[in-house]
Short mmCIF file of C-alpha atoms in Angstrom, two decimals:
data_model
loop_
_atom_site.label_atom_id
_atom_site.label_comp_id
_atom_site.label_asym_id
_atom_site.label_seq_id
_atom_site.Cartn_x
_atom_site.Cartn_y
_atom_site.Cartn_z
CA UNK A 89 225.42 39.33 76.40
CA UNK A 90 227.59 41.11 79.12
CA UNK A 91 225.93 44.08 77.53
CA UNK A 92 221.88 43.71 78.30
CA UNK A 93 222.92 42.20 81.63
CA UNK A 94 224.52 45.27 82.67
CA UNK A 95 221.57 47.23 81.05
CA UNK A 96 219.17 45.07 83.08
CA UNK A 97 221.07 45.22 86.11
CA UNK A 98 220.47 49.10 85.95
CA UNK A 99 216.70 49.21 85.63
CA UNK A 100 214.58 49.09 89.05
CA UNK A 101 213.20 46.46 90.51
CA UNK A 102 209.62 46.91 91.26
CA UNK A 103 207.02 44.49 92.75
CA UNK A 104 204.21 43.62 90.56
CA UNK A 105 201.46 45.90 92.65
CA UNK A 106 204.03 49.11 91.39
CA UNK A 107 204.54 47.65 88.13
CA UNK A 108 200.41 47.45 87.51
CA UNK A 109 200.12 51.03 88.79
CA UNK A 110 202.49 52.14 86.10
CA UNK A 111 200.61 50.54 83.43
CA UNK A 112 198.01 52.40 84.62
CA UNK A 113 199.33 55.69 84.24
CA UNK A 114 197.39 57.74 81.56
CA UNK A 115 200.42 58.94 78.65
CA UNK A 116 200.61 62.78 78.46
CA UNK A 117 199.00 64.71 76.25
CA UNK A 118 199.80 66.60 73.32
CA UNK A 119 198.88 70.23 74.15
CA UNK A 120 195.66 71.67 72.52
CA UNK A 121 193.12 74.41 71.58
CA UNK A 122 191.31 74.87 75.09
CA UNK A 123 191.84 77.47 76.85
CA UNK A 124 193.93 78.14 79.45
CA UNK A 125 191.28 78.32 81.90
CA UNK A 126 189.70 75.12 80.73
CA UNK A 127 193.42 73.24 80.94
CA UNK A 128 194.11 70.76 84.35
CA UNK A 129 197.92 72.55 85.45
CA UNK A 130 200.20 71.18 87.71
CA UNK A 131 202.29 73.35 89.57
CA UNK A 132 205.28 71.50 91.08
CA UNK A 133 208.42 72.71 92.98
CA UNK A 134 211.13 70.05 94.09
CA UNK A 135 213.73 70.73 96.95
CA UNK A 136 217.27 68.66 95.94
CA UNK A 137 220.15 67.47 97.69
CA UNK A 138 222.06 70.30 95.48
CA UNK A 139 222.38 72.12 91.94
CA UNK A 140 224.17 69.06 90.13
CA UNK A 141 221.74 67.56 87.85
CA UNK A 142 223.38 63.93 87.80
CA UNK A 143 224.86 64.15 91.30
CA UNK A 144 222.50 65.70 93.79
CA UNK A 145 219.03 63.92 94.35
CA UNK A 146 215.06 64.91 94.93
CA UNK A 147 214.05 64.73 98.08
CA UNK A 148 210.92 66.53 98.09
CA UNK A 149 208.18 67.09 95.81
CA UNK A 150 205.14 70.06 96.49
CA UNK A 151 202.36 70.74 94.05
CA UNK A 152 199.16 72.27 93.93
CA UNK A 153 197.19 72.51 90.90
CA UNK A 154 195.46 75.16 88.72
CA UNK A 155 191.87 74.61 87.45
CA UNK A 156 188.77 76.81 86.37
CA UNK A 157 190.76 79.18 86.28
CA UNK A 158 192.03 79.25 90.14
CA UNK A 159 194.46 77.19 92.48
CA UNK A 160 192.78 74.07 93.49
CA UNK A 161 193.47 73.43 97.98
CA UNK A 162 192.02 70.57 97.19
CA UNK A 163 194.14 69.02 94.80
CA UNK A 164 197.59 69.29 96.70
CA UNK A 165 200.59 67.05 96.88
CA UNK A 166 203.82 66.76 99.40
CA UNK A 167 205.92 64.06 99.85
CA UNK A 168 209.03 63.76 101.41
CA UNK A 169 211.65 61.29 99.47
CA UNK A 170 213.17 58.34 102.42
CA UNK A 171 216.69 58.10 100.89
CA UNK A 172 218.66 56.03 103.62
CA UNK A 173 222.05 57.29 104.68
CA UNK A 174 222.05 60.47 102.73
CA UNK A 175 224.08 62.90 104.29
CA UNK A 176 222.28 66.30 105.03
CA UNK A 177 224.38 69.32 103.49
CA UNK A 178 223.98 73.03 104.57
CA UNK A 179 221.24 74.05 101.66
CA UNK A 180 218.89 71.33 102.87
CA UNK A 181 218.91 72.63 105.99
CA UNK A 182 217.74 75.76 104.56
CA UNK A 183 214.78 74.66 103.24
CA UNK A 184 213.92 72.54 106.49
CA UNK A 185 214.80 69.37 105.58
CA UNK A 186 216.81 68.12 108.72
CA UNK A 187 217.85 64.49 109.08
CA UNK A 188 214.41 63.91 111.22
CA UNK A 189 211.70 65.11 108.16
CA UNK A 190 214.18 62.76 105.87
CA UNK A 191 214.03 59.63 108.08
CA UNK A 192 209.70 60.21 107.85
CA UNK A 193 210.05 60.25 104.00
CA UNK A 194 208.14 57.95 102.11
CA UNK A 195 210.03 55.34 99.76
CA UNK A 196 211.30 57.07 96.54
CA UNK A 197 209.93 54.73 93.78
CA UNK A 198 206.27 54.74 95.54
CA UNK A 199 206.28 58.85 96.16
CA UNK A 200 207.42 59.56 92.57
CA UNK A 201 204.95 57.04 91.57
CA UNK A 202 202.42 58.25 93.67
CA UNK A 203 202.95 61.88 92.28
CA UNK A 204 202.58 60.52 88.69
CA UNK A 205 199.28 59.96 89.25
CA UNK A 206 198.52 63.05 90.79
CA UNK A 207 199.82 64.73 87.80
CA UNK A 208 197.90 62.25 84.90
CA UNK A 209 198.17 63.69 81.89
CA UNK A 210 198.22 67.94 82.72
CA UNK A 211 201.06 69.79 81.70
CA UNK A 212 203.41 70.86 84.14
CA UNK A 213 204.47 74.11 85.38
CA UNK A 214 208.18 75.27 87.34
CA UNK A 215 209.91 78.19 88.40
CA UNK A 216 212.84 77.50 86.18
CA UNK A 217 211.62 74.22 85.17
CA UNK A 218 214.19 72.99 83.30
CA UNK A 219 216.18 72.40 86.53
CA UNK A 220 213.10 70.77 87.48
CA UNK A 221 212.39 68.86 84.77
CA UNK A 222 216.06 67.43 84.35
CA UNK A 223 215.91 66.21 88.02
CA UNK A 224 212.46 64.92 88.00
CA UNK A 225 212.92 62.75 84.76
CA UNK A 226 216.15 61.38 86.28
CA UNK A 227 214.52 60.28 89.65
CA UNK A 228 211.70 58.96 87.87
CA UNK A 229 214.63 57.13 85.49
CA UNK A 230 216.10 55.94 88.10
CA UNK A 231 213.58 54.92 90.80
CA UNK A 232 210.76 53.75 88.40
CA UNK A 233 212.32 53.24 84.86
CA UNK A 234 209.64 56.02 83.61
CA UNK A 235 210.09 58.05 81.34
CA UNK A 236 208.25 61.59 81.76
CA UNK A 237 206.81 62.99 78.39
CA UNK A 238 204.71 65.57 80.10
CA UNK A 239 204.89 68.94 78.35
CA UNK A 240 206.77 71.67 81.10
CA UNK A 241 206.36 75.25 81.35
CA UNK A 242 208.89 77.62 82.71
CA UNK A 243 207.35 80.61 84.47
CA UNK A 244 210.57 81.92 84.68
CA UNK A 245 210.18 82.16 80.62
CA UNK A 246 206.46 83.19 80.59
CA UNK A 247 206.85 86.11 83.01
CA UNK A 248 209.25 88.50 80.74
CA UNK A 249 207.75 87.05 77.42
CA UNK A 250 204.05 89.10 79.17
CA UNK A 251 205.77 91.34 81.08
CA UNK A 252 208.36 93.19 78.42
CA UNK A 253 207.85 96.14 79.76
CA UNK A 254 208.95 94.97 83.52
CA UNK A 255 212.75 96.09 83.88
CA UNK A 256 213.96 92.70 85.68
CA UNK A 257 217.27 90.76 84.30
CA UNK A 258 217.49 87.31 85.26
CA UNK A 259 214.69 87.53 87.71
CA UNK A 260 214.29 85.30 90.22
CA UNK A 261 210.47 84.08 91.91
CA UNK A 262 210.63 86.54 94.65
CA UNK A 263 211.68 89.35 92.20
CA UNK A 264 208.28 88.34 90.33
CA UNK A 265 206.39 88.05 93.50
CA UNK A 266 207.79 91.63 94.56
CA UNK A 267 206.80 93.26 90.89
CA UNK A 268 203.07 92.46 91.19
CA UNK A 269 202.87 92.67 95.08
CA UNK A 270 201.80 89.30 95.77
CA UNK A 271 201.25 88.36 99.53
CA UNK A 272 203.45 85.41 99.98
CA UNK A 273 203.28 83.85 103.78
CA UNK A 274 205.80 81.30 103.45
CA UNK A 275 208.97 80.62 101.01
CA UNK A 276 211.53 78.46 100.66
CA UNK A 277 209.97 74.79 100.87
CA UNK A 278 208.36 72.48 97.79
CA UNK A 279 204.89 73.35 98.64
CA UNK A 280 204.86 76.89 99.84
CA UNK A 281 206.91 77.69 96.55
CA UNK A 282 205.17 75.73 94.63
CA UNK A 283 201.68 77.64 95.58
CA UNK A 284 203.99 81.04 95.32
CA UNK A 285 204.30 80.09 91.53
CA UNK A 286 200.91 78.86 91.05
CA UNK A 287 199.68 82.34 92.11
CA UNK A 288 202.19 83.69 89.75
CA UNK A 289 201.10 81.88 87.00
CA UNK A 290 197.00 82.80 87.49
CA UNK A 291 198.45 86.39 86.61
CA UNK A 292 200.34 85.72 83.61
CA UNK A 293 197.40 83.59 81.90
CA UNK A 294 195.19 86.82 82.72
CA UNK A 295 198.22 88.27 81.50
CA UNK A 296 198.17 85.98 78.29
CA UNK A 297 194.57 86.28 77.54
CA UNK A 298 194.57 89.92 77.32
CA UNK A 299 197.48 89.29 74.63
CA UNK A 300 194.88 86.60 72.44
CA UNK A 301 197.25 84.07 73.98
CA UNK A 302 194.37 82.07 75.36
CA UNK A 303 195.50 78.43 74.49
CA UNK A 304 198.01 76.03 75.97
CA UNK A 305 199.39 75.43 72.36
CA UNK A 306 199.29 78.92 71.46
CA UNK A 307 201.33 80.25 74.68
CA UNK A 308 203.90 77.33 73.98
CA UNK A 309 204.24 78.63 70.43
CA UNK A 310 204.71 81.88 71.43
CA UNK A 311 207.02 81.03 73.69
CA UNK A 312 209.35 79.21 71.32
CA UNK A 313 209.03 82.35 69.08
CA UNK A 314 210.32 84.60 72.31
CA UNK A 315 213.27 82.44 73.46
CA UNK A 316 214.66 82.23 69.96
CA UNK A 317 214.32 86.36 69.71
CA UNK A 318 216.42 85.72 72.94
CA UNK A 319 219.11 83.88 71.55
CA UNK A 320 219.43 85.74 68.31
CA UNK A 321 222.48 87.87 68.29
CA UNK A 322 221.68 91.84 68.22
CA UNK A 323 223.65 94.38 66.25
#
């Protein structure tokens, strides 16, 4: 008994307005035959308290989204997570994120919830997503007791697998955004990053479809096939 009410203790306590919104949340879907064009993306980019993935904390979220075949100003989403008394360390200073754009934050259990349905059921995309995707799930763990199913896509994986013949090791975003000359105003918050990689990404789908990789399904399959060429040993 000791047991559950330890497990219970652990799960969030949400008022029943946030619980009915969750209901509400469409499930993800599994990833089909449209094309790539034709697929809803969402292109997120979160800003954390650090690089420990069950230490450091969200505390921003930027997204734009990727539809008909072209970034979306319309659909756009920024929210900066309230965490009371967290301590500001030097890299969150960096990306702007001073103790004054904290204290404006919005609640973490409504912002993540509120992103959630920004998202619905589109797969997501990340500049090195699994970082993303590791810290995401946990907040939304944590905050919301929701568990995110949504199918992510690393850029950072679909760049080389369309680009072979680009000679970049361990690339980072602004090495991609330097190979194909993109003009990139701002860097280095959720948003601005997160439009840098949506721009990316219109390129690599052309990119994709040139290569008869014109699905969501197909370029995750391919994928798969690439990364494990990656991690088989050469002689």
């Amino acid at each position: 008994m000791k047991l559950f009410s330890w497990l219970r203790a652990n799960e969030p306590t949400l008022d029943a307005a946030t619980q009915a919104r969750l209901r509400q949340l469409p499930a993800a879907k599994s990833l089909g035959e449209c094309s790539l064009r034709e697929q809803r993306w969402v292109v997120l980019d979160l800003e954390t308290s650090g690089l420990n993935l069950n230490r450091d904390q969200v505390l921003s979220i930027g997204a734009v989204v990727i539809e008909d075949g072209a970034i979306d100003l319309g659909q756009c989403f920024e929210r900066t997570l309230l965490r009371p008394g967290q301590s500001v360390n030097p890299s969150v200073l960096i990306h702007g994120l001073g103790p004054s754009a904290l204290a404006a934050g919005s609640d973490p259990a409504q912002a993540l919830l509120e992103f959630m349905e920004f998202v619905g059921d589109s797969p997501l995309l990340a500049f090195h997503a699994p970082f993303d995707q590791h810290m995401l799930t946990r907040a939304l763990k944590d905050s919301l007791g929701y568990r995110l199913q949504h199918p992510f896509f690393d850029v950072a994986d679909i760049a080389p697998l369309l680009c072979p013949q680009a000679t970049l090791r361990e690339a980072g975003l602004d090495d991609w955004i330097d190979h194909f000359k993109l003009q990139v105003e701002e860097r280095h918050n959720a948003s601005a990053d997160a439009l840098a990689t949506a721009e990316l990404a219109l390129i690599l789908f052309s990119r994709a479809r040139q290569q008869q990789i014109d699905s969501p399904l197909k370029l995750q399959q391919r994928l798969g096939q690439w990364k494990r060429r990656q991690q088989s040993p050469s002689f």
